[in-house]
Amino acid sequence: MLLEQFRTQQPSLSERVYVILVGLFLGVLLLTNIITSKYITVGHLTLTAGAITYPFTFSLLDIISELYGKSSAKMVIWMGLLASLFMTFITYLANVIPIYDYSPVPQAAFQLVFGFTPGIVLGSMVAYLIAQFIDVYLFELTRRITKGKYLWLRNNISTLVGQLFDTAIFAGIAWVIWPLIGLTQGIEPISCHTWYQITINEYMFKVIFTFFNIPLVYIGVYLVKRYIKA
Amino acid sequence: MIVTQHPIAGMALPERIFMVLASIFITSLILTNIIAGKYFMFLGLPLSCSTLVYPFTFVVTDIVSEVYGIHRARLLVLAGFIVSIVVTILVWIANQLPIAPTSPIDTTTFGQLFGLFPGVVLGSMVGYLTAQFVDVQIFEYLRIVTKNKHLWIRNNLSTLTSQLIDTIIVVTIAWVIWPMIDGNPVTRPIGWQVWSKIVAGQYLFKGLLALLDTPLVYISTYLIGKWIGIRRS
């Protein structure tokens, strides 16, 4: 088929759904980076506001991976990374520009919210990398100890421990180390106790969500498949 | 117009570039709405911080329309529309959730920034739709008046008028109407003095942008076309 024909052709339903899924992934990911500095109380748990939205990025990624293949999903991950970096750059720029006196949003509110953004993006990247390494290392270690048996045990232990490190490192960089470095003004680091509390609570939430994610992805894949008749 | 024989099956690179363009579009659109509330002074007039990223959305849809066809460009606009609505709902929920005492950001700060968000999204959608509608009406009216001659007058006059209406609607809904009706005590509507300045600043910027947009789209389209191997003669 010639490209000229491609240009005049309607995108298939499958392509349209793909673009919308990718768009939703990016939208939710960026939003998570921004709103996550508000801590909320759900029952007895103290969570970040991002904990409500962040899990959807995983569900969306799993659905994309299942329906459009692993290479598409990998491409989406890279896009998410680039989008986060782009957002960090733009919000940083917007934050340092001198404000107009009658601006609808005052500078104090703006810099408190976006002052955390670089730390959040940095924190999630560093935490992700370290957690992946710990995951792989622990998997190897337990494989030797169990002499190659009990795959499910190794799998679960390495993931659970990796996730704990991920959560702790992320919270540490985003809300303790980044405010202490002081590259963005107007933000205060959280106390050690708060750090500990948010890490444990977020971690519990993540573990619980992992179980909910499975039916969510199944339902999502089923619905999208039926819709695009793939 | 087109010479090349580009097999669609092997379109890995064009497809990937399309996804990159789509990602830039969505990212810029979301950022535009999120940072819209902060204004700075530009040539003596207040200008929204969203002008840092807003132009990307136009340039990208123009490039996509030129390289991949109008259907893909429309698909991007549709995706942007859906994502904006979903993000707005999530922001609204995040704003309503009870805050923890240890939170790094307090409720007032969060509300000042994100309380305005639904108004910004609503304003830009209403503004966009109205402007499109008005644009067509004025164009048609002028076509009859000028008896089908002077296309450039019709084209420019209709665009200039519809853009002014767009700007007025966005600024009014986002910074006046929404803060009045949202029931959020931390968001306040702006005064009419500020309103007029913001409208003037925003409108001037749009005019400037329209001038810069054309060469930018020409260059980008040429480069991408060359990269993915479309030759035009």
CSV table of C-alpha atoms in Angstrom, one decimal:
chain,number,residue,atom,x,y,z
A,1,MET,CA,0.0,0.0,0.0
A,2,LEU,CA,1.3,3.5,-0.8
A,3,LEU,CA,1.7,6.0,1.9
A,4,GLU,CA,-0.7,8.4,0.1
A,5,GLN,CA,-3.4,5.7,0.5
A,6,PHE,CA,-2.5,5.4,4.2
A,7,ARG,CA,-2.9,9.1,4.7
A,8,THR,CA,-6.4,9.1,3.4
A,9,GLN,CA,-7.4,5.9,5.2
A,10,GLN,CA,-9.3,6.0,8.5
A,11,PRO,CA,-7.3,4.5,11.3
A,12,SER,CA,-8.5,1.1,12.3
A,13,LEU,CA,-10.5,0.7,15.6
A,14,SER,CA,-7.5,-1.2,17.0
A,15,GLU,CA,-5.2,1.7,16.2
A,16,ARG,CA,-7.6,4.3,17.7
A,17,VAL,CA,-7.9,2.3,20.9
A,18,TYR,CA,-4.1,2.0,21.1
A,19,VAL,CA,-3.5,5.7,20.8
A,20,ILE,CA,-6.2,6.4,23.5
A,21,LEU,CA,-4.7,3.8,25.8
A,22,VAL,CA,-1.2,5.3,25.4
A,23,GLY,CA,-2.7,8.8,26.0
A,24,LEU,CA,-4.4,7.6,29.2
A,25,PHE,CA,-1.1,6.0,30.4
A,26,LEU,CA,0.8,9.3,29.9
A,27,GLY,CA,-2.0,11.4,31.4
A,28,VAL,CA,-2.3,9.3,34.5
A,29,LEU,CA,1.5,9.0,34.9
A,30,LEU,CA,2.1,12.8,34.7
A,31,LEU,CA,-0.8,13.5,37.0
A,32,THR,CA,0.6,11.0,39.5
A,33,ASN,CA,3.9,12.8,39.6
A,34,ILE,CA,2.2,16.1,40.4
A,35,ILE,CA,-0.5,15.2,42.9
A,36,THR,CA,1.5,12.6,44.8
A,37,SER,CA,2.8,15.2,47.3
A,38,LYS,CA,-0.6,15.4,49.0
A,39,TYR,CA,-0.9,12.7,51.6
A,40,ILE,CA,-4.4,11.3,52.3
A,41,THR,CA,-6.0,9.2,54.9
A,42,VAL,CA,-7.9,6.1,53.8
A,43,GLY,CA,-9.2,4.3,56.8
A,44,HIS,CA,-6.2,3.8,59.0
A,45,LEU,CA,-3.7,4.1,56.2
A,46,THR,CA,-1.8,7.3,55.2
A,47,LEU,CA,-1.2,7.2,51.5
A,48,THR,CA,-0.1,9.6,48.8
A,49,ALA,CA,-2.8,10.9,46.5
A,50,GLY,CA,-0.7,9.3,43.7
A,51,ALA,CA,-1.4,5.9,45.2
A,52,ILE,CA,-4.9,6.2,43.9
A,53,THR,CA,-3.9,6.9,40.3
A,54,TYR,CA,-0.5,5.3,39.9
A,55,PRO,CA,-1.7,1.6,39.9
A,56,PHE,CA,-3.8,2.4,36.8
A,57,THR,CA,-0.6,3.0,34.9
A,58,PHE,CA,0.4,-0.6,35.5
A,59,SER,CA,-3.1,-1.9,34.5
A,60,LEU,CA,-2.9,0.1,31.3
A,61,LEU,CA,0.6,-1.1,30.6
A,62,ASP,CA,-0.4,-4.7,31.1
A,63,ILE,CA,-3.4,-4.2,28.8
A,64,ILE,CA,-1.2,-2.6,26.1
A,65,SER,CA,1.4,-5.4,26.5
A,66,GLU,CA,-1.3,-8.1,26.3
A,67,LEU,CA,-3.1,-6.7,23.2
A,68,TYR,CA,-0.4,-5.0,21.2
A,69,GLY,CA,2.7,-6.9,22.2
A,70,LYS,CA,5.7,-6.4,24.4
A,71,SER,CA,7.6,-4.1,22.1
A,72,SER,CA,4.7,-1.6,22.1
A,73,ALA,CA,4.5,-1.7,25.9
A,74,LYS,CA,8.3,-1.1,26.1
A,75,MET,CA,7.9,1.9,23.7
A,76,VAL,CA,5.2,3.2,26.0
A,77,ILE,CA,7.5,3.0,29.0
A,78,TRP,CA,10.1,5.0,27.2
A,79,MET,CA,7.5,7.6,26.2
A,80,GLY,CA,6.5,7.8,29.9
A,81,LEU,CA,10.1,8.4,30.9
A,82,LEU,CA,10.6,11.1,28.3
A,83,ALA,CA,7.2,12.7,29.2
A,84,SER,CA,8.2,12.8,32.9
A,85,LEU,CA,11.6,14.4,32.1
A,86,PHE,CA,9.9,16.9,29.8
A,87,MET,CA,7.4,17.7,32.5
A,88,THR,CA,10.2,18.2,35.0
A,89,PHE,CA,11.9,20.7,32.7
A,90,ILE,CA,8.8,22.6,31.9
A,91,THR,CA,7.5,22.9,35.5
A,92,TYR,CA,10.9,23.9,36.7
A,93,LEU,CA,11.0,26.6,34.1
A,94,ALA,CA,7.5,27.7,34.9
A,95,ASN,CA,8.4,27.7,38.6
A,96,VAL,CA,11.4,30.0,38.3
A,97,ILE,CA,9.8,32.6,36.0
A,98,PRO,CA,8.9,35.8,38.0
A,99,ILE,CA,5.2,35.9,38.6
A,100,TYR,CA,2.6,38.5,37.6
A,101,ASP,CA,1.1,40.3,40.6
A,102,TYR,CA,-2.5,39.3,39.9
A,103,SER,CA,-1.9,35.7,38.8
A,104,PRO,CA,-4.9,33.4,39.5
A,105,VAL,CA,-2.6,30.9,41.2
A,106,PRO,CA,-0.2,32.5,43.7
A,107,GLN,CA,3.5,31.7,43.6
A,108,ALA,CA,3.5,30.1,47.1
A,109,ALA,CA,1.0,27.4,45.9
A,110,PHE,CA,2.7,26.9,42.6
A,111,GLN,CA,6.2,26.5,44.0
A,112,LEU,CA,5.1,24.2,46.8
A,113,VAL,CA,3.5,21.8,44.4
A,114,PHE,CA,6.0,21.9,41.5
A,115,GLY,CA,9.0,22.3,43.8
A,116,PHE,CA,8.6,18.6,44.6
A,117,THR,CA,8.3,17.5,41.0
A,118,PRO,CA,12.0,17.1,40.1
A,119,GLY,CA,12.5,15.1,43.3
A,120,ILE,CA,9.5,12.9,42.5
A,121,VAL,CA,10.7,12.1,39.0
A,122,LEU,CA,14.3,11.6,40.1
A,123,GLY,CA,13.2,9.4,43.0
A,124,SER,CA,11.0,7.2,41.0
A,125,MET,CA,13.7,6.6,38.4
A,126,VAL,CA,16.5,5.8,41.0
A,127,ALA,CA,14.1,3.7,43.1
A,128,TYR,CA,13.0,1.7,40.0
A,129,LEU,CA,16.6,0.9,39.0
A,130,ILE,CA,17.8,-0.1,42.5
A,131,ALA,CA,14.7,-2.2,43.0
A,132,GLN,CA,15.2,-4.0,39.8
A,133,PHE,CA,18.8,-4.9,40.7
A,134,ILE,CA,17.8,-6.1,44.2
A,135,ASP,CA,15.0,-8.2,42.6
A,136,VAL,CA,17.4,-9.9,40.3
A,137,TYR,CA,20.1,-10.4,42.9
A,138,LEU,CA,17.7,-11.8,45.5
A,139,PHE,CA,16.2,-14.1,42.9
A,140,GLU,CA,19.6,-15.6,42.2
A,141,LEU,CA,20.4,-15.9,45.9
A,142,THR,CA,17.2,-17.7,46.8
A,143,ARG,CA,17.7,-19.9,43.7
A,144,ARG,CA,21.0,-21.1,45.1
A,145,ILE,CA,19.6,-21.6,48.6
A,146,THR,CA,16.5,-23.5,47.4
A,147,LYS,CA,18.7,-25.4,44.9
A,148,GLY,CA,16.5,-24.3,41.9
A,149,LYS,CA,13.3,-25.4,43.5
A,150,TYR,CA,10.2,-23.4,44.6
A,151,LEU,CA,10.0,-21.0,41.7
A,152,TRP,CA,6.9,-19.3,43.1
A,153,LEU,CA,8.6,-18.7,46.4
A,154,ARG,CA,11.7,-17.0,44.8
A,155,ASN,CA,9.5,-15.0,42.5
A,156,ASN,CA,7.3,-13.7,45.3
A,157,ILE,CA,10.1,-13.0,47.8
A,158,SER,CA,12.3,-11.1,45.3
A,159,THR,CA,9.3,-9.0,44.1
A,160,LEU,CA,8.1,-8.2,47.6
A,161,VAL,CA,11.5,-7.2,48.9
A,162,GLY,CA,12.3,-5.3,45.7
A,163,GLN,CA,9.0,-3.3,46.0
A,164,LEU,CA,9.8,-2.5,49.6
A,165,PHE,CA,13.1,-0.9,48.6
A,166,ASP,CA,11.4,0.9,45.7
A,167,THR,CA,8.9,2.5,48.0
A,168,ALA,CA,11.4,3.5,50.7
A,169,ILE,CA,13.9,4.9,48.2
A,170,PHE,CA,11.3,6.8,46.3
A,171,ALA,CA,9.8,8.4,49.5
A,172,GLY,CA,13.3,9.2,50.7
A,173,ILE,CA,14.5,11.0,47.6
A,174,ALA,CA,11.2,12.8,46.8
A,175,TRP,CA,10.3,14.2,50.2
A,176,VAL,CA,13.6,14.1,52.3
A,177,ILE,CA,16.7,14.3,50.1
A,178,TRP,CA,15.3,16.6,47.3
A,179,PRO,CA,14.0,19.3,49.7
A,180,LEU,CA,17.3,19.1,51.7
A,181,ILE,CA,19.3,19.7,48.5
A,182,GLY,CA,17.4,22.9,48.2
A,183,LEU,CA,17.5,23.4,44.4
A,184,THR,CA,13.8,24.4,44.4
A,185,GLN,CA,12.6,26.8,47.0
A,186,GLY,CA,9.7,26.8,49.4
A,187,ILE,CA,9.6,23.1,50.2
A,188,GLU,CA,10.3,21.4,53.5
A,189,PRO,CA,11.5,17.8,54.0
A,190,ILE,CA,9.2,15.4,55.9
A,191,SER,CA,10.3,14.0,59.3
A,192,CYS,CA,11.9,10.6,59.7
A,193,HIS,CA,8.8,9.3,61.3
A,194,THR,CA,6.6,10.4,58.4
A,195,TRP,CA,9.0,8.8,55.9
A,196,TYR,CA,8.7,5.5,57.8
A,197,GLN,CA,5.0,5.8,58.1
A,198,ILE,CA,4.4,6.6,54.4
A,199,THR,CA,6.8,3.8,53.3
A,200,ILE,CA,5.1,1.1,55.3
A,201,ASN,CA,1.6,2.3,54.3
A,202,GLU,CA,2.3,2.7,50.6
A,203,TYR,CA,4.0,-0.7,50.6
A,204,MET,CA,1.0,-2.4,52.2
A,205,PHE,CA,-1.2,-0.7,49.6
A,206,LYS,CA,1.0,-1.9,46.7
A,207,VAL,CA,0.9,-5.5,47.9
A,208,ILE,CA,-2.9,-5.4,48.2
A,209,PHE,CA,-3.2,-3.8,44.8
A,210,THR,CA,-1.1,-6.4,43.1
A,211,PHE,CA,-3.9,-8.9,43.8
A,212,PHE,CA,-6.6,-6.5,42.5
A,213,ASN,CA,-4.6,-5.8,39.4
A,214,ILE,CA,-5.0,-9.3,38.1
A,215,PRO,CA,-8.8,-9.3,37.6
A,216,LEU,CA,-8.6,-5.7,36.5
A,217,VAL,CA,-6.3,-6.5,33.6
A,218,TYR,CA,-8.3,-9.6,32.7
A,219,ILE,CA,-11.5,-7.5,32.5
A,220,GLY,CA,-9.7,-4.7,30.7
A,221,VAL,CA,-8.2,-7.0,28.1
A,222,TYR,CA,-11.6,-8.8,27.6
A,223,LEU,CA,-13.5,-5.6,27.1
A,224,VAL,CA,-11.0,-4.0,24.7
A,225,LYS,CA,-10.7,-7.2,22.7
A,226,ARG,CA,-14.5,-7.5,22.4
A,227,TYR,CA,-14.7,-3.8,21.4
A,228,ILE,CA,-12.1,-4.0,18.7
A,229,LYS,CA,-12.9,-7.6,17.8
A,230,ALA,CA,-9.3,-8.6,17.7
B,1,MET,CA,2.4,14.5,-5.6
B,2,ILE,CA,3.8,11.4,-4.0
B,3,VAL,CA,6.4,9.2,-5.7
B,4,THR,CA,7.6,6.7,-3.2
B,5,GLN,CA,6.3,3.2,-2.8
B,6,HIS,CA,6.3,2.7,0.9
B,7,PRO,CA,5.0,-0.7,2.0
B,8,ILE,CA,2.7,-0.3,5.1
B,9,ALA,CA,3.8,-3.7,6.5
B,10,GLY,CA,7.3,-2.4,7.2
B,11,MET,CA,6.3,0.9,8.7
B,12,ALA,CA,8.1,0.4,12.0
B,13,LEU,CA,9.9,3.7,11.9
B,14,PRO,CA,7.0,5.9,10.8
B,15,GLU,CA,4.8,4.2,13.3
B,16,ARG,CA,7.3,4.8,16.1
B,17,ILE,CA,7.6,8.5,15.1
B,18,PHE,CA,3.8,8.8,15.2
B,19,MET,CA,3.8,7.4,18.7
B,20,VAL,CA,6.5,9.9,19.7
B,21,LEU,CA,4.5,12.8,18.2
B,22,ALA,CA,1.3,11.5,19.9
B,23,SER,CA,3.2,11.4,23.2
B,24,ILE,CA,4.4,15.0,22.8
B,25,PHE,CA,0.9,16.1,22.0
B,26,ILE,CA,-0.7,14.4,25.1
B,27,THR,CA,2.1,15.5,27.4
B,28,SER,CA,2.0,19.1,26.2
B,29,LEU,CA,-1.8,19.2,26.5
B,30,ILE,CA,-1.9,17.9,30.1
B,31,LEU,CA,1.0,20.3,31.1
B,32,THR,CA,-0.8,23.2,29.4
B,33,ASN,CA,-3.8,22.7,31.6
B,34,ILE,CA,-1.8,22.1,34.8
B,35,ILE,CA,0.5,25.1,34.7
B,36,ALA,CA,-2.1,27.5,33.2
B,37,GLY,CA,-2.8,29.2,36.5
B,38,LYS,CA,0.5,31.0,36.8
B,39,TYR,CA,1.0,34.2,34.8
B,40,PHE,CA,4.1,36.2,34.1
B,41,MET,CA,4.8,39.6,32.4
B,42,PHE,CA,5.7,39.5,28.7
B,43,LEU,CA,6.1,42.8,26.8
B,44,GLY,CA,4.1,44.6,29.5
B,45,LEU,CA,1.2,42.1,29.3
B,46,PRO,CA,0.4,39.1,31.6
B,47,LEU,CA,0.9,35.8,29.9
B,48,SER,CA,0.1,32.3,31.1
B,49,CYS,CA,2.9,29.8,31.8
B,50,SER,CA,1.0,27.3,29.6
B,51,THR,CA,2.4,29.3,26.6
B,52,LEU,CA,5.6,27.4,27.3
B,53,VAL,CA,4.1,24.2,26.0
B,54,TYR,CA,0.8,25.1,24.3
B,55,PRO,CA,2.4,25.8,21.0
B,56,PHE,CA,3.7,22.2,20.9
B,57,THR,CA,0.1,20.9,20.6
B,58,PHE,CA,-0.5,22.9,17.4
B,59,VAL,CA,2.8,22.2,15.8
B,60,VAL,CA,2.4,18.4,16.4
B,61,THR,CA,-1.2,18.2,15.1
B,62,ASP,CA,-0.1,20.2,12.0
B,63,ILE,CA,2.9,17.9,11.4
B,64,VAL,CA,0.8,14.8,11.9
B,65,SER,CA,-1.9,16.1,9.6
B,66,GLU,CA,0.7,16.8,7.0
B,67,VAL,CA,2.7,13.6,7.2
B,68,TYR,CA,0.2,11.0,8.4
B,69,GLY,CA,-3.1,12.5,7.2
B,70,ILE,CA,-6.0,14.4,8.7
B,71,HIS,CA,-7.5,11.2,10.2
B,72,ARG,CA,-4.5,10.6,12.5
B,73,ALA,CA,-4.5,14.3,13.5
B,74,ARG,CA,-8.2,14.0,14.4
B,75,LEU,CA,-7.4,10.8,16.3
B,76,LEU,CA,-4.9,12.8,18.4
B,77,VAL,CA,-7.5,15.5,19.2
B,78,LEU,CA,-10.0,12.8,20.2
B,79,ALA,CA,-7.4,11.1,22.4
B,80,GLY,CA,-6.5,14.4,24.0
B,81,PHE,CA,-10.2,15.1,24.7
B,82,ILE,CA,-10.7,11.8,26.4
B,83,VAL,CA,-7.4,12.0,28.4
B,84,SER,CA,-8.3,15.5,29.5
B,85,ILE,CA,-11.7,14.4,30.9
B,86,VAL,CA,-10.2,11.4,32.7
B,87,VAL,CA,-7.4,13.5,34.2
B,88,THR,CA,-9.9,16.2,35.3
B,89,ILE,CA,-12.0,13.6,37.1
B,90,LEU,CA,-8.9,12.2,38.9
B,91,VAL,CA,-7.8,15.7,39.9
B,92,TRP,CA,-11.2,16.4,41.3
B,93,ILE,CA,-11.1,13.2,43.3
B,94,ALA,CA,-7.6,14.0,44.5
B,95,ASN,CA,-8.8,17.4,45.6
B,96,GLN,CA,-11.7,15.9,47.6
B,97,LEU,CA,-9.8,13.2,49.4
B,98,PRO,CA,-9.3,13.9,53.2
B,99,ILE,CA,-5.7,15.1,53.8
B,100,ALA,CA,-3.3,13.5,56.2
B,101,PRO,CA,-1.8,15.7,58.9
B,102,THR,CA,1.8,14.8,57.8
B,103,SER,CA,1.2,15.8,54.2
B,104,PRO,CA,4.0,17.9,52.6
B,105,ILE,CA,1.4,20.0,50.8
B,106,ASP,CA,-1.6,21.5,52.7
B,107,THR,CA,-5.2,21.5,51.5
B,108,THR,CA,-5.2,25.3,50.7
B,109,THR,CA,-2.1,25.1,48.5
B,110,PHE,CA,-3.4,22.0,46.7
B,111,GLY,CA,-6.9,23.5,46.3
B,112,GLN,CA,-5.5,26.8,45.0
B,113,LEU,CA,-3.7,25.0,42.2
B,114,PHE,CA,-5.9,22.0,41.4
B,115,GLY,CA,-9.2,23.6,42.4
B,116,LEU,CA,-8.9,25.7,39.2
B,117,PHE,CA,-8.0,22.7,37.0
B,118,PRO,CA,-11.6,21.6,36.0
B,119,GLY,CA,-12.4,25.2,35.1
B,120,VAL,CA,-9.3,25.4,32.8
B,121,VAL,CA,-10.3,22.2,31.0
B,122,LEU,CA,-13.9,23.1,30.7
B,123,GLY,CA,-13.0,26.6,29.5
B,124,SER,CA,-10.7,25.4,26.8
B,125,MET,CA,-13.2,22.8,25.6
B,126,VAL,CA,-16.1,25.3,25.4
B,127,GLY,CA,-13.8,27.9,23.9
B,128,TYR,CA,-12.5,25.6,21.3
B,129,LEU,CA,-15.9,24.4,20.2
B,130,THR,CA,-17.4,27.8,20.1
B,131,ALA,CA,-14.5,29.3,18.2
B,132,GLN,CA,-14.7,26.5,15.6
B,133,PHE,CA,-18.4,27.1,15.1
B,134,VAL,CA,-18.0,30.9,14.9
B,135,ASP,CA,-15.1,30.6,12.5
B,136,VAL,CA,-17.3,28.6,10.0
B,137,GLN,CA,-20.2,31.0,10.4
B,138,ILE,CA,-18.1,34.2,9.7
B,139,PHE,CA,-16.3,32.5,6.9
B,140,GLU,CA,-19.6,31.6,5.2
B,141,TYR,CA,-21.0,35.1,5.8
B,142,LEU,CA,-17.9,36.8,4.3
B,143,ARG,CA,-18.0,34.4,1.4
B,144,ILE,CA,-21.4,35.7,0.5
B,145,VAL,CA,-20.6,39.3,1.1
B,146,THR,CA,-17.4,39.2,-1.0
B,147,LYS,CA,-19.0,37.1,-3.6
B,148,ASN,CA,-16.5,34.3,-3.4
B,149,LYS,CA,-13.5,36.6,-3.9
B,150,HIS,CA,-10.6,37.6,-1.6
B,151,LEU,CA,-10.1,34.3,0.1
B,152,TRP,CA,-7.3,35.7,2.3
B,153,ILE,CA,-9.6,38.3,3.8
B,154,ARG,CA,-12.2,35.7,4.7
B,155,ASN,CA,-9.6,33.3,6.0
B,156,ASN,CA,-7.8,35.9,8.2
B,157,LEU,CA,-10.9,37.8,9.5
B,158,SER,CA,-12.7,34.6,10.5
B,159,THR,CA,-9.6,33.3,12.3
B,160,LEU,CA,-8.9,36.5,14.1
B,161,THR,CA,-12.5,36.9,15.3
B,162,SER,CA,-12.8,33.3,16.4
B,163,GLN,CA,-9.5,33.4,18.2
B,164,LEU,CA,-10.6,36.4,20.2
B,165,ILE,CA,-13.8,34.7,21.1
B,166,ASP,CA,-11.9,31.6,22.1
B,167,THR,CA,-9.5,33.6,24.3
B,168,ILE,CA,-12.4,35.5,26.0
B,169,ILE,CA,-14.3,32.3,26.8
B,170,VAL,CA,-11.3,30.4,28.2
B,171,VAL,CA,-10.2,33.3,30.4
B,172,THR,CA,-13.8,34.0,31.6
B,173,ILE,CA,-14.7,30.4,32.4
B,174,ALA,CA,-11.3,29.4,33.9
B,175,TRP,CA,-10.6,32.4,36.1
B,176,VAL,CA,-14.1,34.0,36.7
B,177,ILE,CA,-17.0,31.6,36.4
B,178,TRP,CA,-15.4,28.4,37.7
B,179,PRO,CA,-13.9,30.0,40.9
B,180,MET,CA,-17.4,31.4,41.6
B,181,ILE,CA,-19.4,28.2,41.2
B,182,ASP,CA,-16.9,25.5,42.3
B,183,GLY,CA,-17.8,25.9,46.0
B,184,ASN,CA,-14.1,25.9,46.9
B,185,PRO,CA,-13.3,28.7,49.4
B,186,VAL,CA,-9.6,28.9,48.4
B,187,THR,CA,-10.2,29.8,44.7
B,188,ARG,CA,-11.2,33.4,43.9
B,189,PRO,CA,-12.3,34.9,40.6
B,190,ILE,CA,-10.0,37.6,39.1
B,191,GLY,CA,-11.1,41.3,38.7
B,192,TRP,CA,-12.2,42.8,35.4
B,193,GLN,CA,-9.1,44.9,35.2
B,194,VAL,CA,-6.9,41.8,35.3
B,195,TRP,CA,-9.3,40.0,33.0
B,196,SER,CA,-8.9,42.5,30.3
B,197,LYS,CA,-5.1,42.5,30.6
B,198,ILE,CA,-5.0,38.7,30.5
B,199,VAL,CA,-7.3,38.6,27.4
B,200,ALA,CA,-5.2,41.2,25.6
B,201,GLY,CA,-1.9,39.4,26.5
B,202,GLN,CA,-3.2,35.9,25.5
B,203,TYR,CA,-4.7,37.2,22.2
B,204,LEU,CA,-1.5,39.0,21.2
B,205,PHE,CA,0.5,35.9,21.9
B,206,LYS,CA,-1.8,33.8,19.7
B,207,GLY,CA,-1.3,36.2,16.8
B,208,LEU,CA,2.5,36.0,17.3
B,209,LEU,CA,2.3,32.2,17.5
B,210,ALA,CA,0.3,31.9,14.2
B,211,LEU,CA,3.1,33.8,12.5
B,212,LEU,CA,5.8,31.5,13.9
B,213,ASP,CA,3.9,28.3,13.5
B,214,THR,CA,4.1,28.3,9.7
B,215,PRO,CA,7.9,28.1,9.2
B,216,LEU,CA,8.2,25.7,12.1
B,217,VAL,CA,5.7,23.3,10.6
B,218,TYR,CA,7.3,23.5,7.1
B,219,ILE,CA,10.7,22.7,8.5
B,220,SER,CA,9.5,19.8,10.8
B,221,THR,CA,7.4,18.3,8.1
B,222,TYR,CA,10.3,18.4,5.7
B,223,LEU,CA,12.7,16.8,8.1
B,224,ILE,CA,10.3,14.0,9.3
B,225,GLY,CA,9.3,13.3,5.7
B,226,LYS,CA,13.0,12.9,4.7
B,227,TRP,CA,13.7,10.7,7.7
B,228,ILE,CA,10.9,8.2,7.2
B,229,GLY,CA,11.5,8.3,3.4
B,230,ILE,CA,8.6,10.1,1.9
B,231,ARG,CA,9.7,12.0,-1.2
B,232,ARG,CA,7.5,14.6,-2.7
B,233,SER,CA,7.8,16.1,-6.1
